[in-house]
XYZ file of C-alpha atoms in Angstrom:
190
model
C -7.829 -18.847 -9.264
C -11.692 -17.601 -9.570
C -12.864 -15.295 -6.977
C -15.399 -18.089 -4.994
C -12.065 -20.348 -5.384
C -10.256 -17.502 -3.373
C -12.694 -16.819 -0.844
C -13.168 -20.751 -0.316
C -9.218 -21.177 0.101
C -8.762 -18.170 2.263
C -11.957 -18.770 4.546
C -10.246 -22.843 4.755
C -6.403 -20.918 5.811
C -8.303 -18.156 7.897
C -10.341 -21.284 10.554
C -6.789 -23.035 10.242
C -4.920 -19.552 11.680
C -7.326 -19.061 14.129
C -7.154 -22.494 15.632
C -3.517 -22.419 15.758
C -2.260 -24.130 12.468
C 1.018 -22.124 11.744
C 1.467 -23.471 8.708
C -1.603 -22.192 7.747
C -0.268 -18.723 8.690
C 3.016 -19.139 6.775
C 1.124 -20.123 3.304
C -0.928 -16.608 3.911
C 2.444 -14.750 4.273
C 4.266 -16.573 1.390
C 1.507 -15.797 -0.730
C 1.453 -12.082 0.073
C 4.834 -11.006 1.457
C 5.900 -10.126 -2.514
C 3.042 -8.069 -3.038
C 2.817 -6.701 0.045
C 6.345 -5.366 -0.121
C 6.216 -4.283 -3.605
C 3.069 -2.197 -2.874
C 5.076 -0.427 0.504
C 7.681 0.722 -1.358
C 5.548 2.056 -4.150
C 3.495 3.626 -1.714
C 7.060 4.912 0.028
C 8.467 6.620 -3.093
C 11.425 3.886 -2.872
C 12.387 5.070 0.470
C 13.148 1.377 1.528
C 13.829 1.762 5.395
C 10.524 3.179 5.668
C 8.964 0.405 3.229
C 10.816 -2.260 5.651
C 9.581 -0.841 8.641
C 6.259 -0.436 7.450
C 6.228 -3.796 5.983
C 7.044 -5.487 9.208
C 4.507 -3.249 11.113
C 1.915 -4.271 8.746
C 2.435 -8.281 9.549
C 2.243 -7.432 13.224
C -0.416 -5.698 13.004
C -2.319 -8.578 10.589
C -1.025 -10.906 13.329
C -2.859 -8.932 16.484
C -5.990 -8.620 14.392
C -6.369 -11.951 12.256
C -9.802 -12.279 13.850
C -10.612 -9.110 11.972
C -10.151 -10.215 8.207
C -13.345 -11.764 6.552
C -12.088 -13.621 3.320
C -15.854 -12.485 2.407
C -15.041 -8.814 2.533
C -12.075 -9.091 0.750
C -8.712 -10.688 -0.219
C -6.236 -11.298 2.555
C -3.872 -9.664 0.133
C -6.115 -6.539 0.301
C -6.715 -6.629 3.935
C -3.119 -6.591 4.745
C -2.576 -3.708 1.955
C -5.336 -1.798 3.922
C -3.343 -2.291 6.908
C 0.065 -0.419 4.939
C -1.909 2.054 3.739
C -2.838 2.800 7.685
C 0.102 2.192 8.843
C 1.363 4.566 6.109
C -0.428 7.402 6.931
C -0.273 7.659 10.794
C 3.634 7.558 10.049
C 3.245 10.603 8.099
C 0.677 12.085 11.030
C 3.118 11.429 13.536
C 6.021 12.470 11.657
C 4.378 15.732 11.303
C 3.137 16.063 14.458
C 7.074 15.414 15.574
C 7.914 18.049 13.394
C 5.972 21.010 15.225
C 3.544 20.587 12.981
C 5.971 22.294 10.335
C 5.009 19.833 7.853
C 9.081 19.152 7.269
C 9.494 15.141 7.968
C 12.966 13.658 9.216
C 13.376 11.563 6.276
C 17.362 10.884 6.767
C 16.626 7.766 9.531
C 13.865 6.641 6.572
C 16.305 6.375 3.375
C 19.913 5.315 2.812
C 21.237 6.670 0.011
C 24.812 8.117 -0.692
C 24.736 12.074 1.270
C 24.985 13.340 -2.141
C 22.316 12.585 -3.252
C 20.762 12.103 -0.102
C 18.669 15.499 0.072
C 17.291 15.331 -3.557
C 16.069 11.667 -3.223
C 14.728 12.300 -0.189
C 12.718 15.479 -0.839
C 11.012 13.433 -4.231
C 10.656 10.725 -2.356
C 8.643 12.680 0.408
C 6.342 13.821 -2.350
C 5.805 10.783 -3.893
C 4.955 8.990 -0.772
C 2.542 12.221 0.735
C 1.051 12.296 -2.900
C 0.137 8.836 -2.844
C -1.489 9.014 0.748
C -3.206 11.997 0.070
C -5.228 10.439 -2.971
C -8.520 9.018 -2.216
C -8.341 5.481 -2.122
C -10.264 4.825 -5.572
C -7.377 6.441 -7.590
C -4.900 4.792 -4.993
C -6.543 1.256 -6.083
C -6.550 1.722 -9.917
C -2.792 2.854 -10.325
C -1.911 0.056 -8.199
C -3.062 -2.094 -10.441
C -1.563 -0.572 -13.198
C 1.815 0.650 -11.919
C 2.672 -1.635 -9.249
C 0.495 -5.013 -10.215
C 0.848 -4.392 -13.849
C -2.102 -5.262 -14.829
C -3.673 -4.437 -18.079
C -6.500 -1.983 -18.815
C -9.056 -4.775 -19.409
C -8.065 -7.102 -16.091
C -8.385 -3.974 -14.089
C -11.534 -3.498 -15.269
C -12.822 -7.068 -15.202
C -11.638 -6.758 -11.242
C -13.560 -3.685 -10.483
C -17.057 -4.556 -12.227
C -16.047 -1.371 -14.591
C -15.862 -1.079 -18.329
C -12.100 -0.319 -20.285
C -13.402 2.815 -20.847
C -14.391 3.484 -17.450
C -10.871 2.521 -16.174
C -9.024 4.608 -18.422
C -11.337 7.067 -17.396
C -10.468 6.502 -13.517
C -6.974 5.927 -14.497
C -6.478 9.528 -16.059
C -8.027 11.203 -13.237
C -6.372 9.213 -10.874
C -2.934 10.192 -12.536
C -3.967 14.176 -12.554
C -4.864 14.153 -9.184
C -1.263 12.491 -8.402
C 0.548 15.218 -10.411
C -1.265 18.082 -8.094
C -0.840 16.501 -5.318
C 3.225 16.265 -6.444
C 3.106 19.610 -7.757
C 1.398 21.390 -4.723
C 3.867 19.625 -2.144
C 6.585 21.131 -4.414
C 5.203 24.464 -4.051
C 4.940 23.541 -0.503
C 8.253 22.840 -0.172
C 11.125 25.084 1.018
């Protein structure tokens, strides 16, 4: 589907949610639930009670402010991934904050893996998912695409008005700034 086919059929589902049409609001959700959830638990470092949570946050939150998304801005599937990505980050604020501000997140309600293997998992995890919030959202975008979405080198590109060359570019720095970020919560960590 072409971009002015996208915005057409978005803008047509967005006046149908807003006057009430839940149907309307189910074919937005069935479109983007997938996505959505793959890009959560990307974002999570596979810690999937946190992607779930953050998941269902995310559609309550798209619910509450459906008045705010403007197909012309954006794809709803972007919107909603904005939304995540918030919802993302002032988990890892309050977290924190919870914490005494000692940086150390309770990460044992967030996962469920065997205790074993419980503590390793959880402290990679932890640095995946900080890593990924920490990078600016430019670098978030374009391994996204690659990593999660799949998307080759050229569609990226073609998507973001950029040349191969640029993206590879992007993507390189985007991957180096992911290792530090990894690397310096490791140092970080006790």
């Amino acid at each position: 589907m072409g971009c002015d086919e996208t915005v057409h059929r978005e803008s047509v589902l967005h006046r149908a949610v807003l006057a009430g049409d839940e149907q309307a609001w189910h074919a937005l959700y069935d479109e983007n639930f997938d996505a959505l959830y793959r890009y959560v638990q990307w974002r999570c470092g596979g810690m999937s009670s946190l992607g779930e949570e953050t998941v269902q946050e995310t559609w309550l939150t798209a619910v509450r402010r459906i008045r705010r998304f403007d197909p012309r801005q954006g794809t709803f599937q972007a919107w909603v991934r904005g939304i995540a990505a918030n919802q993302l980050r002032n988990q890892f604020r309050r977290q924190r904050a919870g914490a005494g501000g000692s940086g150390e997140l309770d990460w044992e309600q967030a996962i469920s893996l065997p205790p074993e293997a419980a503590a390793e998992n959880r402290e990679q995890a932890e640095q995946i998912a900080a890593a990924l919030a920490a990078l600016p959202n430019q670098y978030e975008q374009v391994l996204r695409a690659k990593y999660v979405d799949a998307l080759p080198v050229a569609e990226i590109a073609h998507s973001l008005s950029q040349t191969p060359k640029a993206i590879e570019s992007l993507l390189s720095r985007a991957r180096e700034a992911f290792r530090r970020e990894c690397l310096q919560r490791e140092d970080l960590s006790p």
